[in-house]
Short mmCIF file of C-alpha atoms in Angstrom, two decimals:
data_model
loop_
_atom_site.label_atom_id
_atom_site.label_comp_id
_atom_site.label_asym_id
_atom_site.label_seq_id
_atom_site.Cartn_x
_atom_site.Cartn_y
_atom_site.Cartn_z
CA MET A 1 26.43 -6.20 71.50
CA THR A 2 23.19 -7.82 70.69
CA ASN A 3 24.15 -9.72 67.52
CA VAL A 4 27.69 -10.80 68.26
CA THR A 5 29.30 -14.11 69.08
CA ALA A 6 32.58 -15.19 70.60
CA ARG A 7 34.90 -16.46 67.90
CA HIS A 8 38.51 -17.49 67.80
CA VAL A 9 40.62 -15.60 65.28
CA ASN A 10 43.49 -17.87 64.27
CA GLU A 11 47.01 -16.83 63.31
CA THR A 12 46.29 -16.69 59.56
CA GLU A 13 43.20 -14.49 59.96
CA SER A 14 44.85 -12.35 62.63
CA ASP A 15 47.77 -11.62 60.27
CA ARG A 16 45.30 -10.60 57.57
CA ARG A 17 43.37 -8.33 59.97
CA GLY A 18 46.48 -6.92 61.61
CA ILE A 19 45.56 -8.12 65.11
CA LYS A 20 46.78 -10.77 67.53
CA ASP A 21 45.23 -14.22 67.47
CA GLY A 22 42.72 -14.85 70.25
CA TRP A 23 39.03 -14.68 71.09
CA TYR A 24 36.96 -11.70 69.97
CA ALA A 25 33.30 -10.65 69.93
CA ILE A 26 32.48 -10.67 66.21
CA SER A 27 29.32 -9.27 64.61
CA GLN A 28 27.25 -11.13 62.03
CA MET A 29 28.94 -8.97 59.38
CA GLY A 30 32.41 -10.02 60.57
CA LYS A 31 33.29 -6.79 62.40
CA ILE A 32 35.40 -7.13 65.54
CA CYS A 33 33.45 -5.58 68.41
CA SER A 34 35.76 -6.16 71.36
CA SER A 35 39.28 -6.30 72.55
CA ARG A 36 41.18 -9.59 72.53
CA PHE A 37 40.46 -12.31 75.09
CA SER A 38 42.71 -15.23 75.89
CA ASN A 39 39.81 -17.70 76.19
CA ARG A 40 36.24 -18.21 75.06
CA GLU A 41 34.72 -18.03 78.53
CA ASP A 42 36.06 -14.52 79.21
CA CYS A 43 34.87 -13.32 75.81
CA GLN A 44 31.38 -14.75 76.33
CA ALA A 45 31.20 -13.24 79.83
CA GLN A 46 32.00 -9.79 78.41
CA ILE A 47 29.34 -10.18 75.72
CA LYS A 48 26.83 -11.16 78.40
CA ARG A 49 27.73 -8.13 80.58
CA GLU A 50 27.39 -5.72 77.68
CA ARG A 51 24.05 -7.22 76.63
CA ALA A 52 22.80 -6.77 80.22
CA ASP A 53 23.98 -3.14 80.19
CA ILE A 54 22.16 -2.53 76.91
CA ASP A 55 18.99 -4.13 78.26
CA THR A 56 19.18 -2.00 81.42
CA TYR A 57 19.65 1.15 79.33
CA ARG A 58 16.75 0.25 77.04
CA HIS A 59 14.52 -0.50 80.02
CA GLY A 60 15.29 2.95 81.48
CA ALA A 61 14.54 4.59 78.14
CA ASP A 62 11.26 2.68 77.89
CA ILE A 63 10.18 4.00 81.29
CA LEU A 64 11.19 7.56 80.41
CA PHE A 65 9.25 7.59 77.16
CA THR A 66 6.15 5.83 78.49
CA GLU A 67 5.57 8.11 81.50
CA PRO A 68 2.79 10.65 80.98
CA ILE A 69 4.25 14.09 80.31
CA SER A 70 2.55 15.45 83.44
CA ARG A 71 4.71 13.12 85.55
CA VAL A 72 7.99 14.06 83.93
CA ARG A 73 9.91 16.62 85.98
CA LEU A 74 12.14 18.96 84.03
CA VAL A 75 15.47 19.81 85.60
CA SER A 76 17.09 23.12 84.78
#
């Protein structure tokens, strides 16, 4: 969820999309990337948590792929 923002989907748009009106994480391309939230603050908090999870994952991958091969222990 790196390029998403919290946005309110009103009743007209929600009818068109076949969803309930409320707050959603929406990508730059307009794709809904979350479940429905009743308020903006909860939606933004979820976006922030998922971004932190992605950053943590990427940081772990960076460490894995930057370690010299002699230091990597294979598990079988």
